[in-house]
Structures are given as structure tokens and as C-alpha cells.
Short mmCIF file of C-alpha atoms in Angstrom, two decimals:
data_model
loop_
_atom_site.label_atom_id
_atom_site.label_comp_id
_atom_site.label_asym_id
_atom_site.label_seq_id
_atom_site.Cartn_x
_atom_site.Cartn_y
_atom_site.Cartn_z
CA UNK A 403 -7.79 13.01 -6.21
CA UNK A 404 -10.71 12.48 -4.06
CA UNK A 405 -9.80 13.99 -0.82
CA UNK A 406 -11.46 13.03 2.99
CA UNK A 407 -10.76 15.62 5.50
CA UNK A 408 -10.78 14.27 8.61
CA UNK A 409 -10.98 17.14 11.51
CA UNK A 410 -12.57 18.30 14.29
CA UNK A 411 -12.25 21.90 14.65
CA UNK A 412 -14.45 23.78 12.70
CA UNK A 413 -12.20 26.66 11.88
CA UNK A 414 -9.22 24.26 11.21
CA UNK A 415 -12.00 22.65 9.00
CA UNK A 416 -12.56 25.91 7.10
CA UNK A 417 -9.03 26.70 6.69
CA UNK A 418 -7.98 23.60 5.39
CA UNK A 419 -10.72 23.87 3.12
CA UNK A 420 -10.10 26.88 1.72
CA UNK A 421 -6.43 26.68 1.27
CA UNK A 422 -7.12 23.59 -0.80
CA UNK A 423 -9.36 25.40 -3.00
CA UNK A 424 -6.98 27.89 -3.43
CA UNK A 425 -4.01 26.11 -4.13
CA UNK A 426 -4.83 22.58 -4.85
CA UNK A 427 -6.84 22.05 -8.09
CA UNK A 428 -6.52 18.84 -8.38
CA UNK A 429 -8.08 17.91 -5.03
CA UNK A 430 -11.93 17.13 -5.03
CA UNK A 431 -12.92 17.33 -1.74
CA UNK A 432 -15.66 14.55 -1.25
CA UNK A 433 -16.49 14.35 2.40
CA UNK A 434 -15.40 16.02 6.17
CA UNK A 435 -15.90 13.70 9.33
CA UNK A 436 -14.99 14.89 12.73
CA UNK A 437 -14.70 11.97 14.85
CA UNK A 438 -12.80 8.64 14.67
CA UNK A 439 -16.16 6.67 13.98
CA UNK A 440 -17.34 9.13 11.70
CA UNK A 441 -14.30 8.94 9.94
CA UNK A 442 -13.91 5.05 9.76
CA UNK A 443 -17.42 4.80 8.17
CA UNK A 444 -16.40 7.72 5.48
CA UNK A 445 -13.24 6.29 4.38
CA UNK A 446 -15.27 3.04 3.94
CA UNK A 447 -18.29 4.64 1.95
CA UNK A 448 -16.29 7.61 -0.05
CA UNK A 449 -13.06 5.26 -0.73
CA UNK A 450 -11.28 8.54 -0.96
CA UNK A 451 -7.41 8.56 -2.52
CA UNK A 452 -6.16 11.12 -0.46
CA UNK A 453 -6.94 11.77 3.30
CA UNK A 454 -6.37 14.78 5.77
CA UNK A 455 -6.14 13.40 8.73
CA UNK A 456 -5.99 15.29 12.21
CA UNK A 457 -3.93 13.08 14.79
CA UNK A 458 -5.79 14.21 17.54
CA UNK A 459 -9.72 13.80 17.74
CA UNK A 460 -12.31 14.43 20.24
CA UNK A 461 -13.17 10.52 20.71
CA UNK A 462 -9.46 9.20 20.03
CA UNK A 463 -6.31 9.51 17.95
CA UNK A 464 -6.45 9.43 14.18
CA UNK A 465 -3.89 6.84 14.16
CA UNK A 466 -7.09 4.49 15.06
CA UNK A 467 -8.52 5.29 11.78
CA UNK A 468 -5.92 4.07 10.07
CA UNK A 469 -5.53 0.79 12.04
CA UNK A 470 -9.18 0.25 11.30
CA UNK A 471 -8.93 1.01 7.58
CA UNK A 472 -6.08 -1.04 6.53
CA UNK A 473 -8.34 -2.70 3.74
CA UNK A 474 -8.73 0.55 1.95
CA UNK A 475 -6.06 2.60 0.13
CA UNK A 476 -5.34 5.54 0.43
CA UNK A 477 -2.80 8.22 0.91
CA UNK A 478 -2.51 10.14 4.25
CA UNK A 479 -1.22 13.92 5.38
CA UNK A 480 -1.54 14.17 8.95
CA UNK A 481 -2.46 17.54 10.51
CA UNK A 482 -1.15 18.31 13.79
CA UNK A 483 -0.71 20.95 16.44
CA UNK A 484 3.30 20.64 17.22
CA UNK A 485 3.49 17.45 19.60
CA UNK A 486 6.70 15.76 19.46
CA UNK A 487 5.97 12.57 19.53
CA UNK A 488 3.35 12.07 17.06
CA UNK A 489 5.94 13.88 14.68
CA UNK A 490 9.18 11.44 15.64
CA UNK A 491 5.96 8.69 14.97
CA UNK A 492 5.27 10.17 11.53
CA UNK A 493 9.14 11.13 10.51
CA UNK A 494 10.33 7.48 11.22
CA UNK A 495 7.58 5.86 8.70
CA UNK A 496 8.74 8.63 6.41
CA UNK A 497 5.12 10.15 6.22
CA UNK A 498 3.83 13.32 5.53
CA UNK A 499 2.92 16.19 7.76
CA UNK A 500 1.22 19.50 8.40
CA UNK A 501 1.61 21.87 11.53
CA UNK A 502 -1.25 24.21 12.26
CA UNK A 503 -1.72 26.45 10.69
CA UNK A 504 -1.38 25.20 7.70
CA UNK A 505 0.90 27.08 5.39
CA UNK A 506 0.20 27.15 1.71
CA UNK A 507 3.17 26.76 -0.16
CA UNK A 508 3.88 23.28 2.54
CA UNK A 509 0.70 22.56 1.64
CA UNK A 510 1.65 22.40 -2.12
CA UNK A 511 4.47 20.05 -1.47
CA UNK A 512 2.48 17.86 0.30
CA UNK A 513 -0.04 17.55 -2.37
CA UNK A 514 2.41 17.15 -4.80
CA UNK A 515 4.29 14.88 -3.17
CA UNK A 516 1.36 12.77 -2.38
CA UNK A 517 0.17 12.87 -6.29
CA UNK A 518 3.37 11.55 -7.20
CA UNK A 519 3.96 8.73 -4.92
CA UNK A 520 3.42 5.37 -5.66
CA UNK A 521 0.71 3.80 -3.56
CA UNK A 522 2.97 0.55 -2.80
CA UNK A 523 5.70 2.39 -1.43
CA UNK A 524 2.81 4.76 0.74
CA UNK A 525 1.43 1.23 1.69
CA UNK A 526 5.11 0.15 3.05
CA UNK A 527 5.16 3.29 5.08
CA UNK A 528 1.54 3.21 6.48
CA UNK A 529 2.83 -0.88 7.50
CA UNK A 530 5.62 0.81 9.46
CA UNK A 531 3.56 3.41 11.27
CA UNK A 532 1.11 1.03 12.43
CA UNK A 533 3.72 -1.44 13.43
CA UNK A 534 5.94 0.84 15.30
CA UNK A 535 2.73 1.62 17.61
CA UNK A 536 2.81 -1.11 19.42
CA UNK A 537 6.84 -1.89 19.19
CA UNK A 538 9.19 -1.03 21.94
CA UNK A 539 11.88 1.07 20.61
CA UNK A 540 14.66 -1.83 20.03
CA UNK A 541 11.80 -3.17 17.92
CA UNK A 542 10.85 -0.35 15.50
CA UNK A 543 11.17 -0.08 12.02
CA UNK A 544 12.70 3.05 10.21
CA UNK A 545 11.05 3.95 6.52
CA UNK A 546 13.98 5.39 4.33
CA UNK A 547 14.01 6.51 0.72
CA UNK A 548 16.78 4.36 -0.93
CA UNK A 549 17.24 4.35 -4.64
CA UNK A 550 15.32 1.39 -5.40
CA UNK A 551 12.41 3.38 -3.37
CA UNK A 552 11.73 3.07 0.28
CA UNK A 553 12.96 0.17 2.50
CA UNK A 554 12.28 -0.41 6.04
CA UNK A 555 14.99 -1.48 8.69
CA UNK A 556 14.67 -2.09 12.07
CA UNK A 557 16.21 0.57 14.23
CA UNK A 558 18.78 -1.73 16.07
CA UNK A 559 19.91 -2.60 12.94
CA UNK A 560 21.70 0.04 12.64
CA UNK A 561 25.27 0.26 14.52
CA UNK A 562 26.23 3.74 13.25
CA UNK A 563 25.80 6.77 10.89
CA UNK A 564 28.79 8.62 9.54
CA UNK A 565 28.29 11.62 6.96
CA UNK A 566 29.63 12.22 3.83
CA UNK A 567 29.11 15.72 3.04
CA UNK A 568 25.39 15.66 2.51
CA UNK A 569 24.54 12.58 2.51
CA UNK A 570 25.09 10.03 5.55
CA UNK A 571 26.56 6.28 5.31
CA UNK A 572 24.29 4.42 7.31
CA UNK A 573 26.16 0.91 8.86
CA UNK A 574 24.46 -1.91 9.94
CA UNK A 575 24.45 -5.26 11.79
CA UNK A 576 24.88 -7.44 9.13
CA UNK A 577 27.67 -5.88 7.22
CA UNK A 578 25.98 -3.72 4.64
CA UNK A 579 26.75 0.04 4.32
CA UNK A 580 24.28 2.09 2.43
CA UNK A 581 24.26 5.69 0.82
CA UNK A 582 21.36 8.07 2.19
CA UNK A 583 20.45 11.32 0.48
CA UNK A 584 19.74 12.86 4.00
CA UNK A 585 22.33 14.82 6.04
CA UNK A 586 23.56 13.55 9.55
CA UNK A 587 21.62 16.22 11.52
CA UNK A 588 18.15 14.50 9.54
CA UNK A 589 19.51 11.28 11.39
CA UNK A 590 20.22 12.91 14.64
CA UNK A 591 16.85 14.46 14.45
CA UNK A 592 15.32 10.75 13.99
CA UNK A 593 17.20 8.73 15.83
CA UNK A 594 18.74 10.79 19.28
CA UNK A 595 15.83 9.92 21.50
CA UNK A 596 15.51 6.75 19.98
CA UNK A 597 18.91 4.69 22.13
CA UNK A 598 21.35 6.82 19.50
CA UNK A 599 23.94 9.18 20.18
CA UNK A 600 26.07 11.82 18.36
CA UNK A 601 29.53 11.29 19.50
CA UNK A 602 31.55 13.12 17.42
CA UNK A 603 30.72 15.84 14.20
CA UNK A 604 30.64 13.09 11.74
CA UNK A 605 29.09 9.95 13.90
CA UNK A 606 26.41 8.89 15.35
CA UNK A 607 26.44 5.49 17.24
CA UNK A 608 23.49 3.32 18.49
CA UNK A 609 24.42 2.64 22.18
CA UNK A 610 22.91 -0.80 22.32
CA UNK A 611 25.70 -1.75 20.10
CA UNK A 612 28.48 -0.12 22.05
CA UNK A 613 30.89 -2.28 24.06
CA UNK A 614 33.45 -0.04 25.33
CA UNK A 615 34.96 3.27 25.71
CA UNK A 616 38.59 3.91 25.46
CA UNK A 617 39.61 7.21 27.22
CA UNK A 618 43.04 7.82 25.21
CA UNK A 619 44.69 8.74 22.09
CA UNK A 620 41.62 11.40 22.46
CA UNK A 621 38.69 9.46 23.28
CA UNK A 622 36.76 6.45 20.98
CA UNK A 623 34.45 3.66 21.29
CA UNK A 624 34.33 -0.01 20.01
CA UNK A 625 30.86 -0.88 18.64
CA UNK A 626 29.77 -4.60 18.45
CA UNK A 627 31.23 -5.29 14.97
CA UNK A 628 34.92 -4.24 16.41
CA UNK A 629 35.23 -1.18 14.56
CA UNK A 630 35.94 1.97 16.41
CA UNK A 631 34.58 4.89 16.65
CA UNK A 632 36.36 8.55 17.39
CA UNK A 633 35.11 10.82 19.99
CA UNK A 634 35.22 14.39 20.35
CA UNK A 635 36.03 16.53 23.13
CA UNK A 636 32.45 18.52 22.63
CA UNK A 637 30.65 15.40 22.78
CA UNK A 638 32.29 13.45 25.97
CA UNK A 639 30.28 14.80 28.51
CA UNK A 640 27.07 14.00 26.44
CA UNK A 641 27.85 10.67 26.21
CA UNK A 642 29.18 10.00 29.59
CA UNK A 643 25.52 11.05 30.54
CA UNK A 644 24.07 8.92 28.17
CA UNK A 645 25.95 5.54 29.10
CA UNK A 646 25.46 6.43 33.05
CA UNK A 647 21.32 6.24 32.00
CA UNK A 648 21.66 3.00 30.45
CA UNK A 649 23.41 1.43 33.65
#
């Protein structure tokens, strides 16, 4: 694959660089740019297939690169030093990432990964990532893998999230209950700052959609589609908190 790194720290730039070399054969690196200009007019001359692309740059955000380069196609792995929400950003559009310093064998999967993707599904999540940037959170879209491939919801689609062993049942709005291959601690890590709340081992509710709490028979809520919801003990205070921030 014909591979852009896009970077602005020289010694990140060497890193990357070598670590590629070492472990990633099938990579031909064809170019490095190190600004967001520089890096627009490279993706546009090089048409590379795979980029590495730093989310923070000394004239702007990567992200801008890839608003400007919608016409090409590519695939992306961001690089990042750990910043929380450019990861939550990244997680919900179900794209790939690298924290600095880049270690080899995540490296691999990445690569891999990437190789073996199809570029209409990477297009679908690239869509999402752009769209949720200038979406309030009610508004944003959620890239999951589903077994026909990835599908995008909106987030306040969703009503609630119930596990089932390893995977999670995910409910939503309209009726439809689907099977996810992620646990419901990958959901809690996605969705809990995003108007969602873990209420109980096994649930996790989206508090736009809650109507009431009922403080017997140990504690439950009713969510907008009349179906209830149990409560633990553990998780009352929590969500006390939560509903007293919404008010």
C-alpha cells in the first residue's frame, strides 16, 4: 500500500518510519508532510492508499485534512498523544488509532486491519467522523460493526444497552433490537459521557429517553418506549447525580 505519513515531529517521524520498515512489508512509504497544507497538497499529488495521520499539527488539526480531501480515498490511522476527546471522536466512527509511542505489535494490527478492510465500509466511517464534528451530541452518529458490515445510527437512537454475556443487545427507538459482538463495558466506554448512563451491571440507559424513576420494589426506571428498566443499589447514587445535571 502506498503509505503518506503525515507528522510533525521529527523523531515521531523517524520512529514511525522505522517501525514500519521493520514490521510492515507491505507498506511503501511514498511521501512525509508536516503541516495541514503540506499534507492536503500530498494526499492530492501522491493519491496514497493508506495515511498516518497525526491529529494534532503545528498549523491545525489533522481532522482538516481529511475534511479537505474527501474526493480522494484513502484509508486513515490516526496517531495521537493520549487526548480524550479526539479518541471518544475516533472510537465512535469506529476508526483506527495509535498512542505515542507507537508500539509494534499495535502497529501490526492496524496495518492489517487496514489491508483488509473494504474501502466502502472505511468511506462510511470517515462520513461519520466528519459529520459528528460539527453535530451536537443528540445529533451524532455511532459507526458499529454489524454482520452485514458497519452501519451507522444516530446516538439518540438508542434507548438502552443490555449484555448478554459478551456481547451487548443494543435497543432502539424504533423497535429493533440488534446483536453486537462488543461487551457492555466497550459501550460504557463509548457512550457514558455521551447523555448515557450505567444503571445497573447489565444496563445502560440513554437519559434523554428516560421518563421516570420508581424508588420501590428496589429501584427502576421507565424509558420512553414503556419498558422498565432495573436499578441497582451500586448505581443509585450515580444516577441521582446524573438526572440532578440534566434539570
Amino acid at each position: 500500500m502506498k503509505t503518506l505519513i503525515i507528522e510533525d515531529e521529527e523523531q515521531s517521524i523517524s520512529a514511525l518510519k522505522a517501525e514500519i520498515q521493520l514490521h510492515c512489508e507491505s507498506l511503501e512509504i511514498v511521501g512525509v508532510a508536516k503541516t495541514v497544507k503540506d499534507g492536503i497538497s500530498k494526499i492530492k499529488s501522491l493519491q496514497p492508499e493508506l495515511v498516518f495521520l497525526d491529529i494534532q499539527l503545528s498549523d491545525g488539526l489533522g481532522f482538516e485534512i481529511l475534511s479537505a480531501s474527501q474526493e480522494s480515498h484513502f484509508k486513515v490511522i490516526f496517531t495521537t498523544a493520549y487526548s480524550q476527546y479526539a479518541i471518544k471522536a475516533i472510537k465512535f466512527s469506529a476508526l483506527d488509532y495509535l498512542l505515542k509511542p507507537i508500539d509494534s505489535e499495535e502497529l501490526v494490527q492496524a496495518v492489517t486491519k487496514a489491508m483488509k478492510s473494504d474501502q466502502q465500509e472505511e468511506s462510511t466511517k470517515m462520513d461519520t467522523f466528519l459529520l459528528n464534528q460539527n453535530e451536537t451530541t443528540a445529533r451524532k452518529r455511532i459507526a458499529l460493526q454489524t454482520q452485514e458490515g458497519i452501519s451507522v445510527f444516530e446516538i439518540d437512537s438508542i434507548l438502552k444497552c443490555s449484555a448478554e454475556s459478551n456481547y451487548t443487545s443494543v435497543y432502539f427507538t424504533n423497535g429493533k433490537k440488534i446483536l453486537f459482538s462488543k461487551t457492555l463495558k466497550d459501550f460504557e466506554d463509548l457512550l457514558c459521557t455521551s447523555g448515557f448512563e450505567r444503571i445497573h451491571h447489565s444496563h445502560i440507559i440513554n437519559l434523554n429517553h428516560l421518563t421516570s424513576f420508581v424508588n420501590k420494589e428496589g429501584g427502576y426506571v421507565v424509558l420512553s418506549d414503556k419498558s422498565t428498566v432495573p436499578v441497582s443499589q451500586r448505581k443509585k447514587a450515580n444516577l441521582m447525580a446524573a438526572l440532578s445535571n440534566l434539570s
